[in-house]
Coordinates of C-alpha atoms and ligand atoms in Angstrom, one line a residue:
X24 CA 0.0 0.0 0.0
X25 CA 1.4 3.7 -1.3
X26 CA 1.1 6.0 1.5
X27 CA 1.7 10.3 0.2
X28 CA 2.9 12.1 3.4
X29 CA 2.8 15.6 3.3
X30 CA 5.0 17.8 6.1
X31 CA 4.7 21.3 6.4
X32 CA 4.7 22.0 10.5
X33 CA 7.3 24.8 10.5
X34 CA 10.0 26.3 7.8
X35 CA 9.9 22.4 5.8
X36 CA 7.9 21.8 2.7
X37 CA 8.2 17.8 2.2
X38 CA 6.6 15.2 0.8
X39 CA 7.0 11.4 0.5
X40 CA 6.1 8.1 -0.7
X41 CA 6.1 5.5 1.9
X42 CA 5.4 1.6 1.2
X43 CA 3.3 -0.5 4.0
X44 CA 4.7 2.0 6.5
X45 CA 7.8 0.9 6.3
X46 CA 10.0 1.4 3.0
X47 CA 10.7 4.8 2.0
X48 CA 10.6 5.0 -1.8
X49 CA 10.8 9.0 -1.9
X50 CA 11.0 11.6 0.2
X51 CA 11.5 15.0 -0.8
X52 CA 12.5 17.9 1.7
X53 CA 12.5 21.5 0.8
X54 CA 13.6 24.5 2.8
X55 CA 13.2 28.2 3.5
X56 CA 16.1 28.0 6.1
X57 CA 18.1 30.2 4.1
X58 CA 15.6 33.1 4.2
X59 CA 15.4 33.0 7.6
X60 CA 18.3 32.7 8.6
X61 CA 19.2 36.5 8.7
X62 CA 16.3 36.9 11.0
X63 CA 17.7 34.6 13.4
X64 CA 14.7 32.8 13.5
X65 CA 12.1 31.5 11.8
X66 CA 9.5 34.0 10.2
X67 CA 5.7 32.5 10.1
X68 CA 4.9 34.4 7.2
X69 CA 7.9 33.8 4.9
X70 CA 7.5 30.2 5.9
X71 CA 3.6 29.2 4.7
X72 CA 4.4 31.8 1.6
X73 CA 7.2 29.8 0.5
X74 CA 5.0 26.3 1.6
X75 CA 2.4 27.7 -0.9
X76 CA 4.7 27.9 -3.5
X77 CA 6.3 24.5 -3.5
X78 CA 4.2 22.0 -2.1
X79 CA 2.3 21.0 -5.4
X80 CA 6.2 20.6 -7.2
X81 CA 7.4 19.2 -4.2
X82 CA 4.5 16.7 -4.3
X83 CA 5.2 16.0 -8.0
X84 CA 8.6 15.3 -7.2
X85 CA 8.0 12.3 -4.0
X86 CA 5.7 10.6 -7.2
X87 CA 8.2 10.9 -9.7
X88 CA 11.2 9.5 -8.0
X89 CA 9.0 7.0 -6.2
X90 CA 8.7 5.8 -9.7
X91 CA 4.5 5.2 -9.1
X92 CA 2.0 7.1 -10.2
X93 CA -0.5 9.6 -8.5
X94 CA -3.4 7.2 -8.7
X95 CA -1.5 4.6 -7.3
X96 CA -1.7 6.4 -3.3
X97 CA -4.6 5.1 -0.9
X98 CA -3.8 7.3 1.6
X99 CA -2.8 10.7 1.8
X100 CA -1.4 11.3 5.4
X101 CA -0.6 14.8 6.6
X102 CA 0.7 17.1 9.8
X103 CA -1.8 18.2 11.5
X104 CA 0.3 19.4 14.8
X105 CA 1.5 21.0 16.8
X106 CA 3.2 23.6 14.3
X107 CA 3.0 27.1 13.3
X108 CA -1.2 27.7 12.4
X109 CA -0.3 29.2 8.3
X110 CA 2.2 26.1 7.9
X111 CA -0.2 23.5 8.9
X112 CA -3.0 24.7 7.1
X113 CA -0.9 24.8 4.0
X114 CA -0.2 21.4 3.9
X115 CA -3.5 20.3 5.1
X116 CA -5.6 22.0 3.0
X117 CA -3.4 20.5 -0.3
X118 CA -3.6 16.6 1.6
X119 CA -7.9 17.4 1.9
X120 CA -7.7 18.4 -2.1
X121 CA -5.5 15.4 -3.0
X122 CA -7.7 12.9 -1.1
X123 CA -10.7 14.8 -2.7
X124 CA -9.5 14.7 -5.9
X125 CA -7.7 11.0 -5.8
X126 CA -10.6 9.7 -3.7
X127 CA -8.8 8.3 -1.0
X128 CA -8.8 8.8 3.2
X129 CA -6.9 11.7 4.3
X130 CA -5.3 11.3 8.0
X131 CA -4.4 13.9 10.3
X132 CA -1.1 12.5 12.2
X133 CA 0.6 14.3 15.4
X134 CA 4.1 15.7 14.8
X135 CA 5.7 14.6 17.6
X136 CA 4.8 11.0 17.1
X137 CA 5.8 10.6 13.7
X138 CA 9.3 11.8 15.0
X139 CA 9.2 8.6 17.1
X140 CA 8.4 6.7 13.8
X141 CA 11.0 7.8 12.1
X142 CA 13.0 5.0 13.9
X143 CA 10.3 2.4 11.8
X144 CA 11.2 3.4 8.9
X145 CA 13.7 0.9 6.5
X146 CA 13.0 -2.2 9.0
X147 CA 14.7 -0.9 11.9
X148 CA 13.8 -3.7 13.8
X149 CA 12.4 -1.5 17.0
X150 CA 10.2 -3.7 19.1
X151 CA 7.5 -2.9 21.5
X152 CA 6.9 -1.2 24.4
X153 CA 9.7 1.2 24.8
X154 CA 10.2 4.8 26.3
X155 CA 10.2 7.1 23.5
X156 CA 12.8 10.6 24.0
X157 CA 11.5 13.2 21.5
X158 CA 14.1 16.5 21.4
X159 CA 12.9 18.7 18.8
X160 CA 12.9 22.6 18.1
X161 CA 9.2 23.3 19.4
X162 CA 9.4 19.7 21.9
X163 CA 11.2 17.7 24.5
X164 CA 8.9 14.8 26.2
X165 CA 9.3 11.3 27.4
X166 CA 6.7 9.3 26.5
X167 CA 6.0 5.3 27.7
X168 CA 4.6 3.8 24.0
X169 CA 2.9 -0.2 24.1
X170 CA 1.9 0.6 20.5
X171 CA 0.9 3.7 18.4
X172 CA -2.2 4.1 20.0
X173 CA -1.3 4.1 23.8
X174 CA 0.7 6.6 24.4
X175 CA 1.3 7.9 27.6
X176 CA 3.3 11.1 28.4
X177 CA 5.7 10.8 31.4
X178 CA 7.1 14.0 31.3
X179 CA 7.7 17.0 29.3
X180 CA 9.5 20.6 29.2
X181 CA 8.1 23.1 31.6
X182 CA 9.8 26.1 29.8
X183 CA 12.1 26.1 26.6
X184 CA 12.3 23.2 24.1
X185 CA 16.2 21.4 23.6
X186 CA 16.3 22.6 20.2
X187 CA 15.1 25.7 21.5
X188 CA 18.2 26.1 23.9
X189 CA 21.0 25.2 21.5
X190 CA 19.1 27.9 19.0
X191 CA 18.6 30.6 22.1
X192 CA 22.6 30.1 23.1
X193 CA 23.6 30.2 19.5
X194 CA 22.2 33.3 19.0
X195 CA 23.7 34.4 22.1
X196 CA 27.2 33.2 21.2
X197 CA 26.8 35.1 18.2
X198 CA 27.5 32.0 16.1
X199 CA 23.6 31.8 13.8
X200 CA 20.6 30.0 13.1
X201 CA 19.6 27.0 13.5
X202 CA 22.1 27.1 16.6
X203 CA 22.0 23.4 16.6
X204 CA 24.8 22.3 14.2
X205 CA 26.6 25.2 14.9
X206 CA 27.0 24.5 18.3
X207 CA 27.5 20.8 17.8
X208 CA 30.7 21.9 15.6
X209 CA 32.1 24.6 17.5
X210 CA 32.1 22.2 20.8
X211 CA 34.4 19.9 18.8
X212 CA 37.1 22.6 19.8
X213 CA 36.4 23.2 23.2
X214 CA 36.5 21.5 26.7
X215 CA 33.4 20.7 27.6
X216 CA 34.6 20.2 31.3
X217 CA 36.1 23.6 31.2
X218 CA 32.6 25.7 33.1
X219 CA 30.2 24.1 34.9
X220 CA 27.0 24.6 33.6
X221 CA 23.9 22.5 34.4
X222 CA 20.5 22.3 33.7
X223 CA 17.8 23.3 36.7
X224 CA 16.0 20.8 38.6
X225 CA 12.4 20.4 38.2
X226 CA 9.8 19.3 40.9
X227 CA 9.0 16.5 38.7
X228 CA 11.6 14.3 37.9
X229 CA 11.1 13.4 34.7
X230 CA 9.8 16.8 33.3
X231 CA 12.7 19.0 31.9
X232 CA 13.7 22.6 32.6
X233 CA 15.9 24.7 29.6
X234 CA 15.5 28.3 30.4
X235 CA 18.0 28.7 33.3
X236 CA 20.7 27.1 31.6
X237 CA 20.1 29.6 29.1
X238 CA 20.2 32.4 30.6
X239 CA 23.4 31.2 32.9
X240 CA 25.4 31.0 29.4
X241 CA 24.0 34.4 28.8
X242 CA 25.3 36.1 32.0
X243 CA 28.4 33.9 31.5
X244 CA 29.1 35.6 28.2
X245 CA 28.3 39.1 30.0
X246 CA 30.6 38.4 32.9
X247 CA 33.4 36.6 31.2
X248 CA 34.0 37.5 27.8
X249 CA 32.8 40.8 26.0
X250 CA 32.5 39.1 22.8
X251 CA 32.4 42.5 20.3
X252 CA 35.7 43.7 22.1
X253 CA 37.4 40.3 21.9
X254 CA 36.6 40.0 18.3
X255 CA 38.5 43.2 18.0
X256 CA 41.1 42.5 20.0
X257 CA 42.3 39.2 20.5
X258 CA 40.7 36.6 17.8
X259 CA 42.4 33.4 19.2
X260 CA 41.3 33.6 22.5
X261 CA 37.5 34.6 21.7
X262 CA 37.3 31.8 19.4
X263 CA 38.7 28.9 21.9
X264 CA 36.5 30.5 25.2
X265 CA 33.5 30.5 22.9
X266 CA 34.1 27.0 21.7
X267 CA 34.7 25.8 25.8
X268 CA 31.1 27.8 26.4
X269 CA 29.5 25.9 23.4
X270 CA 31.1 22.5 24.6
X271 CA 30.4 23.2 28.3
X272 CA 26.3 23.9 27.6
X273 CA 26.3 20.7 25.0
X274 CA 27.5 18.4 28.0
X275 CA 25.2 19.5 30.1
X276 CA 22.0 19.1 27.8
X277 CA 22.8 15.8 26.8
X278 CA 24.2 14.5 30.6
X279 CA 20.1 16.1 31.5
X280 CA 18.9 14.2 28.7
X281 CA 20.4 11.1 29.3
X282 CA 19.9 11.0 32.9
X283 CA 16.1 11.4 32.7
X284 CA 15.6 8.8 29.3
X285 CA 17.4 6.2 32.0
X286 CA 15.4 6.9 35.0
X287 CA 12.3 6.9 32.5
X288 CA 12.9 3.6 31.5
X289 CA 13.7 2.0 35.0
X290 CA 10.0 4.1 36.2
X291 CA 8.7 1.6 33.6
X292 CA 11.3 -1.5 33.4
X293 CA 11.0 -0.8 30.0
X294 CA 14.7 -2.0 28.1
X295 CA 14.3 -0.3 24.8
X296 CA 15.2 4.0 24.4
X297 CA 14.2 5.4 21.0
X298 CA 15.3 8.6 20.4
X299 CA 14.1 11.1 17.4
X300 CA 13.7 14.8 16.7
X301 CA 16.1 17.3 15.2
X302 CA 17.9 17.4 18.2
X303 CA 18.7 13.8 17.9
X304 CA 20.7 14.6 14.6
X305 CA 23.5 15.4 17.3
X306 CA 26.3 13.4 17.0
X307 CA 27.8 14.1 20.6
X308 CA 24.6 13.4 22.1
X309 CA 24.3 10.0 20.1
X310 CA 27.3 8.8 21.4
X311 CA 26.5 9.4 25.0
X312 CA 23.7 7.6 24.7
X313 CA 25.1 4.7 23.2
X314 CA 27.3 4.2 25.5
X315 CA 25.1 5.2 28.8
X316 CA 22.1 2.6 27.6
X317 CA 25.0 -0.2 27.0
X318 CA 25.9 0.2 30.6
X319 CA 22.4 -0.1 31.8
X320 CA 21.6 -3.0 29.2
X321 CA 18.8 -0.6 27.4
X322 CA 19.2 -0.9 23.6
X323 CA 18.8 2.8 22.2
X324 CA 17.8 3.5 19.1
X325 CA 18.1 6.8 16.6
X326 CA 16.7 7.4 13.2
X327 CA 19.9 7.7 10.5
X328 CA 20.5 11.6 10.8
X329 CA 18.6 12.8 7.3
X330 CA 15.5 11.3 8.7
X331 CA 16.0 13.2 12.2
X332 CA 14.6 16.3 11.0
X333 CA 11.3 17.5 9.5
X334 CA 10.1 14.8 6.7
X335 CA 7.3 13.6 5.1
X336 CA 8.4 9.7 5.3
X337 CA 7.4 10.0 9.2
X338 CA 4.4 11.3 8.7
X339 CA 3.2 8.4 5.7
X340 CA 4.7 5.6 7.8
X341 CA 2.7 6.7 10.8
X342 CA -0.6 7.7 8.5
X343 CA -0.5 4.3 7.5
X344 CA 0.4 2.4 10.7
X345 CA -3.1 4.2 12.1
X346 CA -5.0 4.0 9.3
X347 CA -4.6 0.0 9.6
X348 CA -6.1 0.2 13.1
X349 CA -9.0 2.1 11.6
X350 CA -8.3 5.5 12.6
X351 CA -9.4 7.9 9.4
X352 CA -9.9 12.3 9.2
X353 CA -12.7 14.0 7.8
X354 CA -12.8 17.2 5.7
X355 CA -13.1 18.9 9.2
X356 CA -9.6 18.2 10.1
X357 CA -8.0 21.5 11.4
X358 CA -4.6 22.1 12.5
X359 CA -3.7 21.5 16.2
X360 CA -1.6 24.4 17.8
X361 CA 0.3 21.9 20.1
Ligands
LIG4 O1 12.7 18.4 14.7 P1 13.1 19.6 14.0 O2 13.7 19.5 12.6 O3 12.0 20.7 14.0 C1 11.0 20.8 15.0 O4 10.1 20.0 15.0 O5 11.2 21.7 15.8 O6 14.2 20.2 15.0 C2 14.8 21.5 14.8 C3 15.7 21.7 16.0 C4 16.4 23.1 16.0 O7 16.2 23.7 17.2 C5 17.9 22.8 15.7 O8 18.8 23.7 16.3 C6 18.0 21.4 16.3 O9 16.8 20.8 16.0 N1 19.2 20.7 15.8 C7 20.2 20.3 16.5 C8 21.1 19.7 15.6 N2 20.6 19.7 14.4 C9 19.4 20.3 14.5 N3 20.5 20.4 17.8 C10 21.7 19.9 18.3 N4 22.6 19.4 17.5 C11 22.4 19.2 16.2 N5 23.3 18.6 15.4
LIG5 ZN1 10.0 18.4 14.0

């Protein structure tokens, strides 16, 4: 069965052809990162203009390489949340004229999930149940999954998302957006033992706190290190102290991260850890955990890095996984906020 996914939550226009949820024959991922970019942050309007644009191409694109044809989908599965409102609707309104016009179902599917199903996709071999760590730019939750439709949420962010963070102290390290990747680089550099930086508790253990690390990196910077008048001044040094602050706020994201995925699955003697979201792309972070779940005999599992970030293929291997349990939208389907 040819499952269309369509993915259009944030600054991404994608779509993709997915076979009985599980093989990805296409999937097509457009952009307008690079737009944004100067902003320092991603711009709601620029974003659904530019989703208006391309999604029909884009769409054209996942059938062509897919090597079917546009008759051949019997589903058309599609974003419905959380994301910004104009994104969503662009992509939903397009999946509800497809489904229309192809006379197939059309299925709303949850964002945050499908980043979870990413690690289905290609016969990963992930069995059930297993605690489910989802680190996005809008997300970070732990969730306890038996199956696709029992989720249950054991904890969540109370402030800023991960992604979120390494965005917010990019921008304050002056190094651009998505902070991400920048950071993930510049830390290759620096000693992440060199400051001590940690994230805050929070009441509940299993919830997640990102806004006082934040902002201790940010008075760190204006304590420590003028950065404008050690640009000027003395290149060498700004560049290795910035690199140390990068590295020192990395390791203590991911030693928060890994701490709480471990005491998440030993709350629900659960063996398996799967891991997905753009923050997940992180190869520091992948390591870590790696290494941490061998030592407590959990087998952890990531999505290859390309299928970390915003894609259609998670959202058609997901459509289609709850479509075979009967679960089907209407022409009402509207966009949830989160
Ligand atoms: O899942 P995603 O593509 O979009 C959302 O659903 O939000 O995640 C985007 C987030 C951004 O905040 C970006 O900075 C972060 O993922 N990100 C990374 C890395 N690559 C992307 N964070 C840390 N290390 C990376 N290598
Ligand atoms: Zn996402």
């Amino acid at each position: 069965m040819y499952v269309l996914g369509i993915e259009t939550s944030c600054d991404e226009t994608s779509a993709a052809v997915v076979e009985d949820g599980r093989s990805v024959l296409s999937n097509v991922v457009t952009s307008s990162l690079a737009i944004h970019k100067k902003y320092g942050g991603v711009i709601p309007e620029i974003a659904f203009r530019k989703q208006l644009e391309t999604i029909a191409q884009v769409t054209d694109c996942a059938i062509k390489e897919a090597g079917i044809r546009l008759k051949d989908i019997k589903l058309v599965s599609v974003t419905s949340g959380p994301g910004l409102l104009g994104s969503l609707l662009v992509g939903i309104s397009f999946a509800k004229g497809l489904s229309l016009s192809l006379k197939v179902p059309l299925l709303g599917v949850d964002h945050i999930y499908s980043h979870i199903y990413a690690n289905f996709l290609n016969c990963s071999g992930v069995k059930m149940p297993f605690v489910a760590l989802v680190i996005s730019g809008g997300h970070t939750s732990l969730f306890n999954i038996k199956d696709f439709a029992r989720i249950k949420v054991l904890g969540s962010t109370q402030d800023d998302a991960c992604g979120e963070a390494f965005d917010k102290v990019a921008r304050i390290l002056q190094l651009g957006y998505p902070g991400g990747p920048l950071i993930e680089r510049l830390s290759k550099k620096g000693n992440p033992r060199s400051i001590r930086f940690s994230c805050s508790n929070t009441e509940k253990p299993l919830n997640f706190s990102f806004s006082g690390i934040k902002t201790a990196v940010l008075y760190y910077v204006k304590k420590n290190c003028d950065l404008q008048k050690k640009r000027a001044s003395n290149a060498e040094f700004e560049a290795s102290s910035t690199a140390d602050i990068a590295a020192s706020f990395q390791e203590a994201v991911i030693d928060t991260l890994i701490k709480k995925s471990l005491l998440a699955c030993k709350f629900k003697k659960v063996k398996r850890l799967v891991v997905g979201g753009g923050v997940a792309a992180n190869n520091k972070l992948r390591g870590i955990f790696h290494q941490e779940t061998a030592k407590a005999g959990i087998k952890c599992y990531f999505p290859p890095i390309a299928l970390c970030m915003d894609n259609a293929a998670m959202v058609a291997g997901l459509g289609y996984q709850l479509f075979k349990r009967g679960d089907v939208s209407d022409l009402g389907l509207a966009a949830q906020l989160d």
